[in-house]
């Protein structure tokens, strides 16, 4: 048989625990619900690894949809700022400065770094349109892209390119 002090002590601990739990409930009940707000997810994508985004100074943020028809390309170009892209539909083949090729399919995302050293061309080698959702982070007043010549490894010596992205 338990002593009266032990039973009262346990009852007191249970009662105190219940009071502590009840103290947490009103804070959730006091949260203000949103109203008049809606959102639409345009595309989702998963990166192959860690993504790092840096800007210096005032930054223009532009969100854009880009569609590349089958057989189409962006032309060789680079960006004055970083961009994050999600492939919503199709398969994008990007040839980079060193002539390596990166293929990104629907549901995947990537970052394109800024600057002349990161020139590239995007191509749709498939039979359906490629649809991209792109967020640009550009120094204020910069263009979305800058035309660039194709690298020597792409042209066998010299080459020209045009930018459409």
N, CA and C of each residue as an Amber inpcrd file, in Angstrom:
protein
   495
   0.8370000  -1.1640000   0.0000000   0.0000000   0.0000000   0.0000000
   0.8830000   1.2290000   0.0000000   0.4770000   2.2250000  -0.8250000
   1.2580000   3.4550000  -0.9380000   0.8480000   4.4280000   0.1360000
   1.8130000   5.2710000   0.4790000   1.4920000   6.2910000   1.4850000
   0.7200000   7.4150000   0.8140000  -0.0010000   8.1820000   1.5760000
  -0.7960000   9.3030000   1.0660000   0.0670000  10.3510000   0.3860000
   1.2990000  10.5440000   0.8930000   2.1870000  11.5440000   0.3070000
   2.6080000  11.1360000  -1.1080000   2.8950000   9.8350000  -1.3310000
   3.3240000   9.3710000  -2.6500000   2.2040000   9.5570000  -3.6700000
   0.9740000   9.2030000  -3.3250000  -0.1630000   9.3130000  -4.2420000
  -0.4170000  10.7760000  -4.5690000  -0.4150000  11.6400000  -3.5380000
  -0.6430000  13.0680000  -3.7750000   0.4780000  13.6590000  -4.6100000
   1.7020000  13.2050000  -4.4250000   2.8460000  13.7050000  -5.1920000
   2.7120000  13.3650000  -6.6680000   2.3040000  12.1270000  -6.9430000
   2.1300000  11.7170000  -8.3430000   0.9500000  12.4390000  -8.9790000
  -0.1340000  12.5930000  -8.2310000  -1.2920000  13.3170000  -8.7550000
  -0.9060000  14.7610000  -9.0530000  -0.1050000  15.3290000  -8.1780000
   0.3460000  16.7140000  -8.3880000   1.2020000  16.8380000  -9.6390000
   2.0660000  15.8310000  -9.8830000   2.9220000  15.8610000 -11.0790000
   2.0660000  15.7280000 -12.3380000   1.0880000  14.8350000 -12.3320000
   0.2070000  14.6620000 -13.4750000  -0.5850000  15.9430000 -13.7120000
  -1.1220000  16.5270000 -12.6630000  -1.9040000  17.7590000 -12.7740000
  -1.0250000  18.8880000 -13.3290000   0.1900000  18.9860000 -12.8210000
   1.1200000  20.0180000 -13.2990000   1.4620000  19.8140000 -14.7670000
   1.6550000  18.5610000 -15.1690000   1.9330000  18.2660000 -16.5760000
   0.7700000  18.6530000 -17.4760000  -0.4470000  18.3730000 -17.0010000
  -1.6370000  18.7420000 -17.7810000  -1.7510000  20.2510000 -17.9190000
  -1.4760000  20.9750000 -16.8610000  -1.5160000  22.4400000 -16.9200000
  -0.4710000  22.9680000 -17.9040000   0.7170000  22.3800000 -17.8800000
   1.7690000  22.8040000 -18.8090000   1.3450000  22.5510000 -20.2460000
   0.7310000  21.4060000 -20.5080000   0.2730000  21.0880000 -21.8600000
  -0.8200000  22.0530000 -22.2950000  -1.7510000  22.3660000 -21.3900000
  -2.8100000  23.3100000 -21.7170000  -2.2430000  24.6970000 -21.9850000
  -1.1470000  25.0250000 -21.3350000  -0.5060000  26.3210000 -21.5710000
   0.0110000  26.4460000 -22.9900000   0.2970000  25.3530000 -23.6420000
   0.8030000  25.3680000 -25.0080000  -0.3300000  25.5360000 -26.0160000
  -1.4970000  25.0380000 -25.7480000  -2.6080000  25.0520000 -26.6950000
  -3.0520000  26.4630000 -27.0490000  -3.2480000  27.3830000 -26.1060000
  -3.7250000  28.7100000 -26.4770000  -2.8040000  29.4290000 -27.4560000
  -1.4950000  29.1880000 -27.4140000  -0.6010000  29.8780000 -28.3400000
  -0.9030000  29.4820000 -29.7770000  -1.2630000  28.2340000 -30.0210000
  -1.6260000  27.8100000 -31.3660000  -2.9910000  28.3860000 -31.7390000
  -3.8890000  28.4530000 -30.7920000  -5.2260000  28.9570000 -31.0540000
  -5.2060000  30.4580000 -31.3290000  -4.1940000  31.1910000 -30.8590000
  -4.1140000  32.6260000 -31.0620000  -3.4880000  32.9970000 -32.4040000
  -2.9510000  32.0390000 -33.1470000  -2.3650000  32.3370000 -34.4510000
  -3.4470000  32.8710000 -35.3760000  -3.0770000  33.8640000 -36.2260000
  -4.0730000  34.4320000 -37.1270000  -4.0670000  33.6880000 -38.4480000
  -5.2260000  33.1820000 -38.8750000  -5.2930000  32.4530000 -40.1410000
  -5.2040000  33.4330000 -41.3100000  -4.6510000  32.9710000 -42.4300000
  -4.5930000  33.8030000 -43.6210000  -5.9460000  33.8540000 -44.2880000
  -6.1520000  34.8980000 -45.1140000  -7.3790000  34.9780000 -45.8980000
  -7.0920000  35.7680000 -47.1610000  -7.7800000  35.4330000 -48.2240000
  -7.6300000  36.1540000 -49.4790000  -6.3010000  35.9220000 -50.1760000
  -5.6180000  34.8430000 -49.8730000  -4.3210000  34.5490000 -50.4740000
  -4.3980000  33.2200000 -51.1960000  -3.8730000  33.1860000 -52.4180000
  -3.7950000  31.9220000 -53.1320000  -2.4410000  31.8510000 -53.8210000
  -2.0160000  30.6570000 -54.1140000  -0.7390000  30.4740000 -54.7850000
  -0.8290000  29.3140000 -55.7550000  -0.0150000  29.3680000 -56.7820000
   0.0420000  28.3110000 -57.7670000   1.4820000  27.8670000 -57.9240000
   1.7490000  26.6070000 -57.7180000   3.0890000  26.0630000 -57.9490000
   3.2130000  25.8620000 -59.4560000   4.1660000  26.5600000 -60.0640000
   4.3590000  26.4640000 -61.5010000   5.2130000  25.2640000 -61.8780000
   6.2210000  24.9830000 -61.0620000   7.0970000  23.8410000 -61.3280000
   7.8720000  23.5410000 -60.0630000   8.2360000  22.2990000 -59.8870000
   9.1260000  21.9150000 -58.8030000  10.2750000  21.1190000 -59.3910000
  11.4300000  21.2610000 -58.7870000  12.5960000  20.5370000 -59.2630000
  13.5440000  20.2700000 -58.1240000  14.3110000  19.2250000 -58.2420000
  15.2730000  18.8450000 -57.2210000  16.6720000  19.0050000 -57.7860000
  17.5360000  19.6670000 -57.0290000  18.9130000  19.8650000 -57.4890000
  19.7120000  18.5840000 -57.2840000  20.7770000  18.4720000 -58.0480000
  21.6510000  17.3040000 -57.9280000  22.5290000  17.4060000 -56.6800000
  22.6910000  18.5890000 -56.1550000  23.5300000  18.7850000 -54.9690000
  23.1640000  20.0680000 -54.2650000  24.0910000  20.5750000 -53.4760000
  23.8780000  21.8050000 -52.7200000  23.8280000  23.0000000 -53.6610000
  22.9340000  23.9400000 -53.3830000  22.8350000  25.1570000 -54.1840000
  23.2790000  26.3400000 -53.3410000  24.1750000  27.1630000 -53.8930000
  24.6110000  28.3780000 -53.2160000  24.2830000  29.5610000 -54.1100000
  23.6210000  30.5530000 -53.5420000  23.2590000  31.7460000 -54.2890000
  23.8520000  32.9480000 -53.5690000  24.6020000  33.7780000 -54.3240000
  25.1930000  34.9920000 -53.7630000  24.9340000  36.1490000 -54.7050000
  24.6780000  37.3160000 -54.1470000  24.5790000  38.5270000 -54.9410000
  25.4150000  39.6030000 -54.2730000  25.8110000  40.5970000 -55.0670000
  26.5730000  41.7260000 -54.5480000  25.8070000  42.9870000 -54.8960000
  25.3680000  43.7140000 -53.8980000  24.6650000  44.9580000 -54.1470000
  23.2150000  44.7550000 -54.5340000  22.5750000  45.8530000 -54.9810000
  21.1630000  45.7760000 -55.3860000  20.9750000  44.7600000 -56.4980000
  19.9040000  43.9930000 -56.4100000  19.6770000  42.8760000 -57.3190000
  18.2740000  42.9260000 -57.8960000  18.1830000  42.7940000 -59.2210000
  16.8850000  42.6330000 -59.8710000  16.5730000  41.1370000 -59.8750000
  15.3790000  40.7790000 -59.4320000  14.9390000  39.3840000 -59.4660000
  13.8370000  39.3000000 -60.5120000  14.0440000  38.4320000 -61.4940000
  13.0960000  38.2720000 -62.5950000  12.7160000  36.8000000 -62.6650000
  11.4250000  36.5160000 -62.7420000  10.9360000  35.1450000 -62.9080000
  10.3440000  35.0560000 -64.3050000  10.7570000  34.0400000 -65.0410000
  10.4080000  33.9660000 -66.4580000  10.1330000  32.5230000 -66.8770000
   9.2040000  32.3530000 -67.8170000   8.9740000  31.0630000 -68.4560000
   9.6630000  31.0990000 -69.8110000  10.4080000  30.0460000 -70.1270000
  11.0910000  29.9400000 -71.4140000  10.6580000  28.6290000 -72.0530000
  10.2630000  28.6800000 -73.3140000   9.8980000  27.4760000 -74.0620000
  10.8570000  27.3500000 -75.2380000  11.4590000  26.1750000 -75.3880000
  12.3580000  25.8890000 -76.5020000  11.7070000  24.7830000 -77.3290000
  11.4120000  25.1040000 -78.5880000  10.7640000  24.1450000 -79.4830000
  11.7090000  22.9900000 -79.7980000  11.1670000  21.8440000 -80.1890000
  12.0300000  20.7340000 -80.6090000  12.9980000  21.2030000 -81.7050000
  14.2640000  20.8750000 -81.5320000  15.2920000  21.3060000 -82.4740000
  15.8030000  22.7080000 -82.2240000  15.2170000  23.4390000 -81.2890000
  15.5990000  24.8230000 -81.0200000  16.7720000  24.9410000 -80.0620000
  17.3540000  26.1380000 -80.0090000  18.4540000  26.4030000 -79.0770000
  18.4260000  27.8560000 -78.6400000  19.1070000  28.1300000 -77.5540000
  19.1830000  29.4870000 -77.0100000  20.2660000  30.3160000 -77.6710000
  21.1880000  29.6800000 -78.3790000  22.3800000  30.3710000 -78.8470000
  23.3710000  30.4700000 -77.6980000  24.6350000  30.6840000 -78.0200000
  25.6640000  30.8180000 -76.9820000  25.4890000  32.1480000 -76.2770000
  25.5440000  32.1190000 -74.9640000  25.3470000  33.3240000 -74.1600000
  25.8770000  33.0920000 -72.7510000  25.8900000  34.1660000 -71.9710000
  26.1680000  34.0690000 -70.5310000  25.2390000  35.0430000 -69.8340000
  25.2250000  34.9820000 -68.5100000  24.3370000  35.8240000 -67.7110000
  25.1530000  36.7200000 -66.7860000  24.7340000  37.9930000 -66.6270000
  25.4330000  38.8990000 -65.7070000  25.2190000  38.5450000 -64.2280000
  24.2280000  37.7120000 -63.9330000  23.9490000  37.2690000 -62.5650000
  23.5760000  35.7950000 -62.5790000  23.4680000  35.2160000 -61.3780000
  23.0900000  33.8000000 -61.2720000  21.6270000  33.6020000 -61.6210000
  21.3110000  32.3840000 -62.0210000  19.9090000  32.0400000 -62.1890000
  19.6620000  30.6310000 -61.6800000  18.4350000  30.4160000 -61.2490000
  17.9700000  29.0940000 -60.8260000  16.8900000  28.6830000 -61.8090000
  17.0240000  27.4880000 -62.3830000  16.0600000  27.0240000 -63.3750000
  15.4670000  25.6880000 -62.9590000  14.1990000  25.5150000 -63.3030000
  13.5050000  24.2460000 -63.1150000  12.9810000  23.8240000 -64.4830000
  13.2630000  22.5980000 -64.8680000  12.7110000  22.0680000 -66.1080000
  11.3250000  21.5180000 -65.7720000  10.3140000  22.1710000 -66.3120000
   8.9370000  21.7650000 -66.0440000   8.5050000  20.6580000 -67.0000000
   9.0360000  20.7150000 -68.2510000   8.6240000  19.7490000 -69.2710000
   9.7730000  19.5410000 -70.2440000   9.9470000  18.3170000 -70.7150000
  10.9500000  18.0280000 -71.7210000  12.3260000  17.7410000 -71.1330000
  13.3410000  17.7580000 -72.0140000  14.7260000  17.5120000 -71.6160000
  15.6040000  18.6030000 -72.2200000  16.3290000  19.3090000 -71.3770000
  17.2250000  20.3740000 -71.8120000  18.6470000  19.8490000 -71.8340000
  19.3380000  20.0560000 -72.9500000  20.7650000  19.7150000 -73.0650000
  21.5430000  21.0190000 -73.1140000  22.4180000  21.2160000 -72.1230000
  23.2290000  22.4400000 -72.0720000  24.6820000  22.0780000 -72.3500000
  25.2650000  22.7340000 -73.3520000  26.6860000  22.5900000 -73.6260000
  27.3740000  23.7560000 -72.9330000  28.3730000  23.4300000 -72.1120000
  29.0460000  24.4350000 -71.2920000  30.3400000  24.9110000 -71.9470000
  30.9770000  25.8940000 -71.3410000  32.2180000  26.5220000 -71.8130000
  33.2690000  25.5030000 -72.2510000  33.4170000  24.4080000 -71.5080000
  34.4420000  23.3960000 -71.8050000  33.9270000  22.3200000 -72.7690000
  32.7530000  22.5500000 -73.3420000  32.0790000  21.6470000 -74.2870000
  31.5370000  20.3760000 -73.6430000  31.5360000  20.3130000 -72.3110000
  30.8330000  19.2140000 -71.6480000  29.3340000  19.4730000 -71.7950000
  28.5540000  18.4200000 -71.7220000  27.1030000  18.5400000 -71.8870000
  26.4150000  18.0830000 -70.6160000  25.4880000  18.8970000 -70.1400000
  24.6560000  18.5410000 -68.9950000  23.2240000  18.3980000 -69.4860000
  22.5940000  17.2830000 -69.1210000  21.2090000  17.0300000 -69.5130000
  20.3320000  17.1240000 -68.2720000  19.2730000  17.9110000 -68.3810000
  18.3560000  18.1110000 -67.2630000  16.9480000  17.7750000 -67.7390000
  16.2860000  16.8890000 -67.0130000  14.9490000  16.4280000 -67.4090000
  13.8810000  17.0730000 -66.5280000  12.6310000  16.9100000 -66.9390000
  11.4980000  17.4580000 -66.1930000  11.5770000  17.0410000 -64.7320000
  11.3700000  18.0050000 -63.8390000  11.4240000  17.7350000 -62.4110000
  12.8000000  17.9250000 -61.8080000  13.7760000  18.3330000 -62.6150000
  15.1160000  18.6150000 -62.0960000  15.3770000  20.1140000 -62.1790000
  16.3260000  20.5810000 -61.3790000  16.6700000  21.9990000 -61.3680000
  18.1790000  22.1580000 -61.4040000  18.6230000  23.3800000 -61.7080000
  20.0530000  23.6710000 -61.7520000  20.2740000  25.1580000 -61.5520000
  21.5080000  25.5060000 -61.2250000  21.9370000  26.8980000 -61.1320000
  22.9180000  27.1540000 -62.2600000  22.7710000  28.3010000 -62.9090000
  23.7720000  28.7460000 -63.8670000  24.5190000  29.8980000 -63.2190000
  25.8460000  29.7810000 -63.1150000  26.6320000  30.8590000 -62.5290000
  26.7160000  32.0540000 -63.4810000  27.1360000  33.1730000 -62.9560000
  27.2260000  34.3840000 -63.7600000  28.6060000  34.5370000 -64.3830000
  28.6510000  35.3300000 -65.4450000  29.9200000  35.7440000 -66.0210000
  30.3000000  35.0800000 -67.3220000  31.2350000  35.7390000 -68.0240000
  31.7180000  35.3050000 -69.3310000  32.3160000  33.8990000 -69.2830000
  32.9390000  33.5400000 -68.1770000  33.5620000  32.2130000 -68.0590000
  32.5340000  31.0890000 -67.9830000  31.2610000  31.4490000 -67.9170000
  30.1980000  30.4410000 -67.8020000  29.2490000  30.5020000 -69.0000000
  29.7960000  30.7960000 -70.1850000  28.9490000  30.8100000 -71.3820000
  28.4560000  29.3830000 -71.6640000  27.3140000  29.3120000 -72.3170000
  26.6880000  28.0170000 -72.5730000  25.6230000  28.1830000 -73.6500000
  25.1150000  27.0620000 -74.1070000  24.0020000  27.0430000 -75.0440000
  23.0310000  25.9700000 -74.5520000  21.7450000  26.2770000 -74.6120000
  20.7110000  25.3000000 -74.2590000  20.0520000  24.7880000 -75.5250000
  19.8860000  23.4870000 -75.6120000  19.2970000  22.8830000 -76.8100000
  18.1700000  21.9260000 -76.4210000  17.1850000  21.8700000 -77.2890000
  16.1230000  20.8750000 -77.1630000  16.3490000  19.8420000 -78.2530000
  16.8990000  18.7130000 -77.8840000  17.1740000  17.6400000 -78.8300000
  16.0270000  16.6380000 -78.8960000  14.9750000  16.9000000 -78.1400000
  13.8400000  15.9800000 -78.0680000  12.7400000  16.3150000 -79.0520000
  11.6030000  15.6280000 -78.8990000  10.4720000  15.7880000 -79.8210000
   9.3160000  16.5820000 -79.2110000   9.4600000  17.0160000 -77.9560000
   8.4370000  17.8480000 -77.3290000   9.0920000  19.1490000 -76.8490000
   8.3050000  20.2170000 -76.6890000   8.8840000  21.4700000 -76.2200000
   9.5290000  21.3100000 -74.8420000  10.5930000  22.0540000 -74.5970000
  11.1880000  22.1640000 -73.2640000  10.5950000  23.4200000 -72.6320000
  10.0610000  23.2820000 -71.4370000   9.5180000  24.4230000 -70.7120000
  10.3320000  24.5980000 -69.4380000  10.8910000  25.8050000 -69.2820000
  11.7050000  26.1390000 -68.1180000  11.0350000  27.2410000 -67.3200000
  11.1760000  27.1730000 -66.0100000  10.8240000  28.2800000 -65.1230000
  12.1380000  28.7570000 -64.5450000  12.4730000  30.0090000 -64.8190000
  13.7880000  30.5290000 -64.4760000  13.6480000  31.7540000 -63.5800000
  14.4280000  31.7770000 -62.5020000  14.5240000  32.9500000 -61.6390000
  15.9240000  33.5220000 -61.8040000  15.9830000  34.7400000 -62.3190000
  17.2490000  35.4460000 -62.5370000  17.5130000  36.3420000 -61.3350000
  18.7640000  36.4090000 -60.8950000  19.2100000  37.3400000 -59.8520000
  20.3360000  38.1570000 -60.4700000  19.9840000  39.3420000 -60.9650000
  20.8870000  40.1340000 -61.7900000  21.2740000  41.4450000 -61.1080000
  22.5050000  41.9030000 -61.3540000  22.8270000  43.2560000 -60.8890000
  21.7940000  44.2200000 -61.4860000  21.3350000  45.1720000 -60.7040000
  20.2920000  46.0920000 -61.1290000  20.6000000  46.6960000 -62.4970000
  19.6140000  46.6220000 -63.3850000  19.7420000  47.2070000 -64.7150000
  20.4100000  46.3200000 -65.7500000  20.8500000  45.1150000 -65.3810000
  21.5350000  44.2150000 -66.3180000  20.5440000  43.5240000 -67.2460000
  21.0110000  43.1380000 -68.4440000  20.1450000  42.3390000 -69.3270000
  20.0260000  40.9140000 -68.7840000  19.0270000  40.1750000 -69.2610000
  18.8460000  38.7920000 -68.8360000  20.0080000  37.9170000 -69.3030000
  20.5090000  38.1770000 -70.5210000  21.6290000  37.4040000 -71.0550000
  22.4430000  38.2820000 -71.9950000  23.6580000  37.8140000 -72.2830000
  24.5740000  38.5230000 -73.1710000  25.0630000  37.5200000 -74.2190000
  24.9350000  37.8880000 -75.5130000  25.4130000  37.0110000 -76.5880000
  26.8860000  36.6980000 -76.4130000  27.2820000  35.4880000 -76.8250000
  28.6790000  35.0670000 -76.7090000  29.0610000  34.2180000 -77.9140000
  30.3350000  34.2410000 -78.2680000  30.8420000  33.3540000 -79.3020000
  30.9100000  31.9330000 -78.7490000  30.7470000  30.9700000 -79.6360000
  30.9190000  29.5690000 -79.2540000  32.3950000  29.3360000 -78.9420000
  32.7030000  28.4950000 -77.9750000  34.1130000  28.2080000 -77.6720000
  34.7660000  27.4150000 -78.8020000  36.0820000  27.4680000 -78.8540000
  36.8360000  26.7940000 -79.9130000  36.5320000  25.2990000 -79.9800000
  36.3040000  24.6680000 -78.8330000  36.0320000  23.2230000 -78.8410000
  34.7160000  22.8950000 -79.5380000  33.8070000  23.8480000 -79.6340000
  32.5090000  23.6420000 -80.2910000  32.6010000  23.8860000 -81.7910000
  33.4700000  24.8180000 -82.2020000  33.4960000  25.2350000 -83.6030000
  34.7200000  24.7430000 -84.3500000  35.6900000  24.1760000 -83.6740000
  36.9250000  23.7390000 -84.3210000  37.9010000  24.8800000 -84.5150000
  37.6950000  25.9870000 -83.8400000  38.6250000  27.1170000 -83.9440000
  37.9570000  28.4170000 -83.5870000  37.0380000  28.8830000 -84.4260000
  36.3150000  30.1240000 -84.1390000  34.8430000  29.8580000 -84.3210000
  34.0410000  30.7370000 -83.7940000  32.6060000  30.5590000 -83.9660000
  31.8470000  31.7400000 -83.4370000  30.6170000  31.8040000 -83.7890000
  29.7660000  32.8720000 -83.2900000  28.5330000  32.2460000 -82.6810000
  27.8710000  33.0120000 -81.8770000  26.6540000  32.5050000 -81.2470000
  25.6670000  33.6340000 -81.0620000  24.4300000  33.2810000 -80.8710000
  23.4110000  34.2560000 -80.5700000  22.6800000  33.7980000 -79.3380000
  22.1110000  34.7300000 -78.6420000  21.4440000  34.3750000 -77.3930000
  19.9550000  34.5940000 -77.4880000  19.2140000  33.6260000 -77.0210000
  17.7770000  33.7500000 -76.9770000  17.2260000  33.5200000 -75.5910000
  18.0830000  33.2810000 -74.6080000  17.6160000  32.9670000 -73.2580000
  17.7170000  34.1780000 -72.3760000
